[in-house]
Tab-separated table of C-alpha atoms in Angstrom:
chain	number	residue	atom	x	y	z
A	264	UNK	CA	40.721	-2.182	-31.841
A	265	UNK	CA	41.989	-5.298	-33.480
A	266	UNK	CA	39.524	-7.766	-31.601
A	267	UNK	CA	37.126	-9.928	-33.974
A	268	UNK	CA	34.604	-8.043	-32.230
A	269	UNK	CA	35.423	-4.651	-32.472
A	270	UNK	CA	36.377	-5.645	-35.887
A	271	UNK	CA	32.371	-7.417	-36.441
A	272	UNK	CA	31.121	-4.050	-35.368
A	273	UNK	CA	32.688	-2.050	-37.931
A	274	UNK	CA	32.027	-4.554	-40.739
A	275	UNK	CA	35.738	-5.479	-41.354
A	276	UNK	CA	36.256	-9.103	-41.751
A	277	UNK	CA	39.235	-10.339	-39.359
A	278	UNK	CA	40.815	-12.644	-41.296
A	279	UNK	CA	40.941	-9.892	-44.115
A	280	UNK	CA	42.091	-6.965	-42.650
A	281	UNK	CA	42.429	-3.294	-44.229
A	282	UNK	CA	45.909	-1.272	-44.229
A	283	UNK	CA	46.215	0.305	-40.740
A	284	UNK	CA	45.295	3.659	-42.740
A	285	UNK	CA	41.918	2.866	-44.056
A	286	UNK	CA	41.465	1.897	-39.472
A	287	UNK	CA	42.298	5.083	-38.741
A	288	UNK	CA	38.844	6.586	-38.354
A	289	UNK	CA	37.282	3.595	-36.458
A	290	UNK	CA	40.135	3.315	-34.207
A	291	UNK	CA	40.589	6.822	-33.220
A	292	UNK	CA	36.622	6.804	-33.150
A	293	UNK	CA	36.852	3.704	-30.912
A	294	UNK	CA	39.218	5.265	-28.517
A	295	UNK	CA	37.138	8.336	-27.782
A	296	UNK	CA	34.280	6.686	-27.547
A	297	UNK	CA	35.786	4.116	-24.900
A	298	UNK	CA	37.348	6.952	-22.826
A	299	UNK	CA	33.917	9.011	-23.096
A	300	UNK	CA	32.446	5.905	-21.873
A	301	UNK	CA	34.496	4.741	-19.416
A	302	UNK	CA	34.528	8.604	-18.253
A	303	UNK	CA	30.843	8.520	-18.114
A	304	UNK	CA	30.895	4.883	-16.093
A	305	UNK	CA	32.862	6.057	-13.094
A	306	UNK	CA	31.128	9.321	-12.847
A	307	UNK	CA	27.704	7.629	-12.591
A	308	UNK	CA	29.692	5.364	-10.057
A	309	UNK	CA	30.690	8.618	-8.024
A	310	UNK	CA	27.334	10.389	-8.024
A	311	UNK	CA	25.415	6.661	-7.084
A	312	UNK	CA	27.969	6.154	-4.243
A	313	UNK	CA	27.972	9.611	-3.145
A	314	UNK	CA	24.063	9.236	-2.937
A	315	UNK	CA	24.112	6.080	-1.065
A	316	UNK	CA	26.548	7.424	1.452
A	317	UNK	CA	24.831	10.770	1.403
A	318	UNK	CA	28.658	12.127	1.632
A	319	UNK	CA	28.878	15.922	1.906
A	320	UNK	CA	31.430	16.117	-0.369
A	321	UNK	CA	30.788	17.504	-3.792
A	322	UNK	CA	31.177	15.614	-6.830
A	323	UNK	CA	33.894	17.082	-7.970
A	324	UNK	CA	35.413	16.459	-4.560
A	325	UNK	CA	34.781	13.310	-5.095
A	326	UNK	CA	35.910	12.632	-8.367
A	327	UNK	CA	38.992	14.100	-7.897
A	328	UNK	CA	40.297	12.189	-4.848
A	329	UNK	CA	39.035	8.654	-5.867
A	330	UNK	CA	40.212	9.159	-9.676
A	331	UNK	CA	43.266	8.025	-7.821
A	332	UNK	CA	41.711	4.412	-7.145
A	333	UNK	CA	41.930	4.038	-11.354
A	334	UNK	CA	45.818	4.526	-11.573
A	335	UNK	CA	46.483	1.345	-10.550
A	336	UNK	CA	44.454	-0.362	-12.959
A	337	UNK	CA	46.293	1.636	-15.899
A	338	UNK	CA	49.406	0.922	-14.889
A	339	UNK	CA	48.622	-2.899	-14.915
A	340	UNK	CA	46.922	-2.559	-18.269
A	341	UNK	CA	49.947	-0.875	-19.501
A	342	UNK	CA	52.749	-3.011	-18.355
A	343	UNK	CA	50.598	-6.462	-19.151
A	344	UNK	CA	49.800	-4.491	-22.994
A	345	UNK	CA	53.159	-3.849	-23.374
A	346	UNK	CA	55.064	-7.211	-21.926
A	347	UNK	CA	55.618	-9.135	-24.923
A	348	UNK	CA	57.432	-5.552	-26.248
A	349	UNK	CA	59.206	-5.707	-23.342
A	350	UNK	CA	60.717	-9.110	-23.489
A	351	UNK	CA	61.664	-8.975	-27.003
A	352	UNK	CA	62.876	-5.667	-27.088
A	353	UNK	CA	64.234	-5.169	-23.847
A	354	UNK	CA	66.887	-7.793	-25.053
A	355	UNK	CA	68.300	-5.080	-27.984
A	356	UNK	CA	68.190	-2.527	-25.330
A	357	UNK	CA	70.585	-5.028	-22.983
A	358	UNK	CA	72.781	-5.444	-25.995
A	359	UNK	CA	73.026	-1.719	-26.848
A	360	UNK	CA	73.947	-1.034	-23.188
A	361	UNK	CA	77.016	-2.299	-23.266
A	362	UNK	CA	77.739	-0.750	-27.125
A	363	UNK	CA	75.746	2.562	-26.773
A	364	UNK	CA	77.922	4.452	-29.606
A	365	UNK	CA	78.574	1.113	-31.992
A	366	UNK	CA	82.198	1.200	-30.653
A	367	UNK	CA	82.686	-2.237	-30.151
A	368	UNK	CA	82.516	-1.882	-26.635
A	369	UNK	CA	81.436	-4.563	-24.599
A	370	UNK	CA	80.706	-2.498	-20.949
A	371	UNK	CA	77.827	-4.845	-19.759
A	372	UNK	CA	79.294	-8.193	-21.332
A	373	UNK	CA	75.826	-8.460	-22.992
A	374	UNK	CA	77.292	-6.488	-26.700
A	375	UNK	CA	77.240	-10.081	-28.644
A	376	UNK	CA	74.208	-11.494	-26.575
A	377	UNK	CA	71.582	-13.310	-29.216
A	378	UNK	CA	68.434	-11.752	-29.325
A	379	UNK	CA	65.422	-13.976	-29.679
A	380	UNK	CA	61.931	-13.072	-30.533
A	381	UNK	CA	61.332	-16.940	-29.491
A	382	UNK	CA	60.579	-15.717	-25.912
A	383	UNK	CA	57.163	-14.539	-26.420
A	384	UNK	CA	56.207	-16.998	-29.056
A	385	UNK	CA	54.573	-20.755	-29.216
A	386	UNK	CA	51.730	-22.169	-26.999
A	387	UNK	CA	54.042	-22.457	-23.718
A	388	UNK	CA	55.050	-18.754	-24.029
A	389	UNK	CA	51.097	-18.021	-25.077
A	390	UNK	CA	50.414	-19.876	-21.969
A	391	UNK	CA	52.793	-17.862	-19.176
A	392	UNK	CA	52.652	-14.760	-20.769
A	393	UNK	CA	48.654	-14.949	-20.574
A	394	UNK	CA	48.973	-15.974	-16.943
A	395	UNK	CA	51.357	-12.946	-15.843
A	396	UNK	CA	49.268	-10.316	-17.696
A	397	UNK	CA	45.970	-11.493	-15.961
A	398	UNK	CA	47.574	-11.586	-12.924
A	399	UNK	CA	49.116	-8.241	-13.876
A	400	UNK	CA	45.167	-7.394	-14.325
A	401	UNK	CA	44.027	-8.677	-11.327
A	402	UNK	CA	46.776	-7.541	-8.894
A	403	UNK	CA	46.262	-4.004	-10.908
A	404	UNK	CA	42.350	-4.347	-9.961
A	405	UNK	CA	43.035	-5.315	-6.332
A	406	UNK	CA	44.965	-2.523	-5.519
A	407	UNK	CA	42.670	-0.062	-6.868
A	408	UNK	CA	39.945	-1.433	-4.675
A	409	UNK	CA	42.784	-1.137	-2.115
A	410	UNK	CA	43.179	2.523	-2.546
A	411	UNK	CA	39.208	3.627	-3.027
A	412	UNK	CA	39.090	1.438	0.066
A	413	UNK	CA	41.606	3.899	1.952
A	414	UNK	CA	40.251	7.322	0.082
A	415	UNK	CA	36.564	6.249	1.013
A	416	UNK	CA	37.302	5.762	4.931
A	417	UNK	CA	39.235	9.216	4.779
A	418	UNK	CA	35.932	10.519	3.194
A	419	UNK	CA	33.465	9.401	5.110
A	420	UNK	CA	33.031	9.524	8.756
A	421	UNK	CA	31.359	6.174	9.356
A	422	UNK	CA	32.661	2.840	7.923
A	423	UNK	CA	29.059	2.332	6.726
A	424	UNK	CA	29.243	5.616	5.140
A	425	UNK	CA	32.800	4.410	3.672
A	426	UNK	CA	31.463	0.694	2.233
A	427	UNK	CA	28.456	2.408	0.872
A	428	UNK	CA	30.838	5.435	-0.989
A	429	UNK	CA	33.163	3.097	-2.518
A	430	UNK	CA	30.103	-0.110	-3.233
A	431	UNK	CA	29.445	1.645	-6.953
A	432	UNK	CA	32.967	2.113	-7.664
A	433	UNK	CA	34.160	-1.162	-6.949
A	434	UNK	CA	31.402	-2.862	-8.853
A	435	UNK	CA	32.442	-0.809	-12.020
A	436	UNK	CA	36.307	-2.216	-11.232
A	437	UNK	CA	35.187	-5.587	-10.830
A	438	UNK	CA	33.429	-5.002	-14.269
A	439	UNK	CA	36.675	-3.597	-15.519
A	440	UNK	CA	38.502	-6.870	-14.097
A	441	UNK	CA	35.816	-8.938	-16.403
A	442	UNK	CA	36.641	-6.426	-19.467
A	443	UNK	CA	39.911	-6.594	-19.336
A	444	UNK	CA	40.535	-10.703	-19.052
A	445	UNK	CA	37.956	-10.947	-22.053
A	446	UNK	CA	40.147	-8.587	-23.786
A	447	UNK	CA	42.954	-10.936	-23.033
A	448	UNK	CA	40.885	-13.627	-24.039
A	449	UNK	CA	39.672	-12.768	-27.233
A	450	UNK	CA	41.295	-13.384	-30.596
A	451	UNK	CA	42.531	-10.213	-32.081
A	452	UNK	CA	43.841	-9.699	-35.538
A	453	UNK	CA	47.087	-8.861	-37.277
């Protein structure tokens, strides 16, 4: 929602951007629409590799056993999202540990620890934290394939059967892979 893109699209210029209120609207419209979409991608992916496989499961069947395959690749998206947060904040959360009531306790020996926003900022920090959150991505991606890989071959009697089940699926994750590095990628505002 804050890519230049996304931001080209719904005639907002980047470098001169509206109060998060007045994005409301597109981003909320945004985030359906990519869910509806993405929704829409992996069912198409189901029904082509159930067709190539001619699987006697149902679609439904299906969908609901290799939905699995996708929780991997959330859970990378989320913790790679969410790093920088992390490392800066994750520092006040050490310090409260060891002060949880402002006592003046010091339980952990990290109550007078300096917190620095420093960690996540500058082009060498740019550089590593772009590095773990593809590979975050990737390793994410991998295991997804991983587990539609496993799900398939429980699925389908024949490993042909089980490559041609899962072939549709793991095109659309190797697509997501692409998506989501570009979305690392890209220059975002704000």
């Amino acid at each position: 929602m804050r890519t230049f893109f996304w931001l080209g699209l719904n005639g907002v210029n980047p470098l001169e951007l509206l109060g998060r209120t007045a994005m409301m609207g597109m981003g909320g419209t945004g985030l359906v629409a990519t869910f509806l979409l993405l929704a829409l991608l992996f069912a198409v992916a189901i029904l082509l590799g159930r067709r190539l496989a001619r699987n006697r499961f149902s679609f439904v069947q299906l969908a609901g056993l290799l939905v699995w395959s996708i929780v991997p690749i959330a859970l990378a998206y989320h913790i790679a999202h969410y790093l920088t947060d992390v490392l800066v904040n994750g520092q006040y959360a050490l310090v409260a540990l060891s002060d949880p009531f402002a006592r003046g306790w010091n339980l952990f020996g990290t109550a007078h620890m300096p917190v620095t926003a420093g960690i996540a900022a500058g082009a060498d920090a740019a550089r590593w934290l772009w590095n773990i959150q593809a590979a975050l991505i990737v390793g994410g991606h991998i295991l997804a394939v991983l587990v539609a890989h496993v799900t398939a071959s429980r699925l389908a009697p024949a490993t042909s059967q089980a490559a041609l089940l899962q072939v549709p699926l793991t095109v659309l994750m190797v697509a997501y892979t692409l998506f989501g590095l570009w979305l690392l990628a890209t220059p975002t505002a704000g």
